[in-house]
């Protein structure tokens, strides 16, 4: 049985046609992997949306379905073994899962770009970065080699790579990790997309470089008024860049909130656990909290709330009933826009 999560993130229908729709909206998305050992339910009814100029951070431990959701949006899921048995992926109101191949290719190739964690494996080691950046313009816009190279230099300057003119002919391995990630960002920007999906874009970098790359991404996003989906397992990197957060666990969204509210008052014990495990400067030397146990095996997701075996607050109902993602409100019942929790005990968690 599929439980349709009543999401706090589903927007009210807007007036007008598809032009008026959200930039991207994922509705009740399910993804499963049919493997020899059984069916791994990686995504189990995800709803989220992002508008132009907005940053959605998707947060959760490794294995929670963040990347698989992004791969479904980009159309780069391994199918088989992957399968999308249910759901919609709406780009400006049109479902990419049912549109013609040609329409879909146009959107995925030009309107949505993706940045991955590992630039070294995304870039071709035997071609100069200038050639690879220029290729976008040669292939998609029919520019000459010389024009494409000029564009490549322009892009490298945009992402603040020092001495771009001199470095345009260098190869990926000649750049530092941070610079390579800037090249990935340049690549993503080349065709002026509406939406960027960045999957752990700074995870491989050290902390100072992380912040620089994140700042750059944010700056460019604002300048071009793009939507940004920022996937991360690290709550520490999203506070300053995200507008809203969707927390994922075992293929479901368990909490949604505007970013600062999530930090101040989480409404799900899992989010609370993630927050408590961020190192803090004022707690130097103290042992860091860690959520006990591990995320579930997706071949055998626990009954009820998938988080229940690890949850300090779990009661009987948590082992039998899957909590729907419901709107979260103030104690006096007043609305908290954009907030939702999939916890039977969200009231105790946020107000207790
Ligand atoms: N190609 C694949 N084949 C089989 N299972 C997969 C495949 N890709 C992902 N999965 C399953 O989906 C789960 C979620 O993966 P993923 O979305 O990459 O997690 P994360 O939240 O860390 O990005 C994985 O733990 C794995 O069980
Ligand atoms: Mg991932």
PDB file of C-alpha atoms and ligand atoms in Angstrom, residues 33 35 40 42-43 60-69 71 78 81-82 199-200 231 298, ligand 1:
ATOM      1  CA  UNK A  33      15.656  -0.488  -7.724  1.00  0.00           C
ATOM      2  CA  UNK A  35      17.992  -5.981  -7.646  1.00  0.00           C
ATOM      3  CA  UNK A  40      15.098  -1.344  -2.814  1.00  0.00           C
ATOM      4  CA  UNK A  42      14.937   4.432  -2.509  1.00  0.00           C
ATOM      5  CA  UNK A  43      12.336   7.193  -2.918  1.00  0.00           C
ATOM      6  CA  UNK A  60      19.845  13.776   5.077  1.00  0.00           C
ATOM      7  CA  UNK A  61      22.368  11.088   5.888  1.00  0.00           C
ATOM      8  CA  UNK A  62      23.911   9.026   3.153  1.00  0.00           C
ATOM      9  CA  UNK A  63      21.437   6.638   1.536  1.00  0.00           C
ATOM     10  CA  UNK A  64      18.301   8.703   2.179  1.00  0.00           C
ATOM     11  CA  UNK A  65      17.409   9.077  -1.513  1.00  0.00           C
ATOM     12  CA  UNK A  66      18.647  12.617  -2.131  1.00  0.00           C
ATOM     13  CA  UNK A  67      20.766  11.811  -5.167  1.00  0.00           C
ATOM     14  CA  UNK A  68      18.304   9.334  -6.604  1.00  0.00           C
ATOM     15  CA  UNK A  69      15.596  12.023  -6.541  1.00  0.00           C
ATOM     16  CA  UNK A  71      18.886  11.712 -10.881  1.00  0.00           C
ATOM     17  CA  UNK A  78      20.113   3.726 -14.056  1.00  0.00           C
ATOM     18  CA  UNK A  81      17.561  -1.524 -12.293  1.00  0.00           C
ATOM     19  CA  UNK A  82      15.837   1.769 -11.419  1.00  0.00           C
ATOM     20  CA  UNK A 199      24.721  17.327  -5.386  1.00  0.00           C
ATOM     21  CA  UNK A 200      27.186  17.626  -2.493  1.00  0.00           C
ATOM     22  CA  UNK A 231      21.864  18.432  -1.831  1.00  0.00           C
ATOM     23  CA  UNK A 298      16.006  -0.036   1.869  1.00  0.00           C
TER      24      UNK A 298
HETATM   25  N1  LIG B   1      22.051   2.091  -9.279  1.00  0.00           N
HETATM   26  C1  LIG B   1      21.504   1.638  -8.157  1.00  0.00           C
HETATM   27  N2  LIG B   1      21.190   0.338  -8.016  1.00  0.00           N
HETATM   28  C2  LIG B   1      20.628  -0.142  -6.881  1.00  0.00           C
HETATM   29  N3  LIG B   1      20.323   0.634  -5.823  1.00  0.00           N
HETATM   30  C3  LIG B   1      20.607   1.921  -5.894  1.00  0.00           C
HETATM   31  C4  LIG B   1      21.218   2.506  -7.053  1.00  0.00           C
HETATM   32  N4  LIG B   1      21.392   3.826  -6.825  1.00  0.00           N
HETATM   33  C5  LIG B   1      20.912   4.040  -5.580  1.00  0.00           C
HETATM   34  N5  LIG B   1      20.438   2.925  -5.026  1.00  0.00           N
HETATM   35  C6  LIG B   1      19.813   2.785  -3.697  1.00  0.00           C
HETATM   36  O1  LIG B   1      19.216   3.999  -3.348  1.00  0.00           O
HETATM   37  C7  LIG B   1      19.634   4.413  -2.043  1.00  0.00           C
HETATM   38  C8  LIG B   1      19.623   5.908  -1.959  1.00  0.00           C
HETATM   39  O2  LIG B   1      20.696   6.396  -2.680  1.00  0.00           O
HETATM   40  P1  LIG B   1      21.066   7.922  -2.839  1.00  0.00           P
HETATM   41  O3  LIG B   1      19.914   8.688  -3.356  1.00  0.00           O
HETATM   42  O4  LIG B   1      22.300   7.932  -3.657  1.00  0.00           O
HETATM   43  O5  LIG B   1      21.375   8.382  -1.354  1.00  0.00           O
HETATM   44  P2  LIG B   1      21.890   9.801  -0.861  1.00  0.00           P
HETATM   45  O6  LIG B   1      20.806  10.351  -0.005  1.00  0.00           O
HETATM   46  O7  LIG B   1      23.115   9.486  -0.074  1.00  0.00           O
HETATM   47  O8  LIG B   1      22.194  10.643  -2.060  1.00  0.00           O
HETATM   48  C9  LIG B   1      20.987   3.769  -1.870  1.00  0.00           C
HETATM   49  O9  LIG B   1      21.275   3.534  -0.524  1.00  0.00           O
HETATM   50  C10 LIG B   1      20.814   2.468  -2.619  1.00  0.00           C
HETATM   51  O10 LIG B   1      20.215   1.497  -1.762  1.00  0.00           O
END
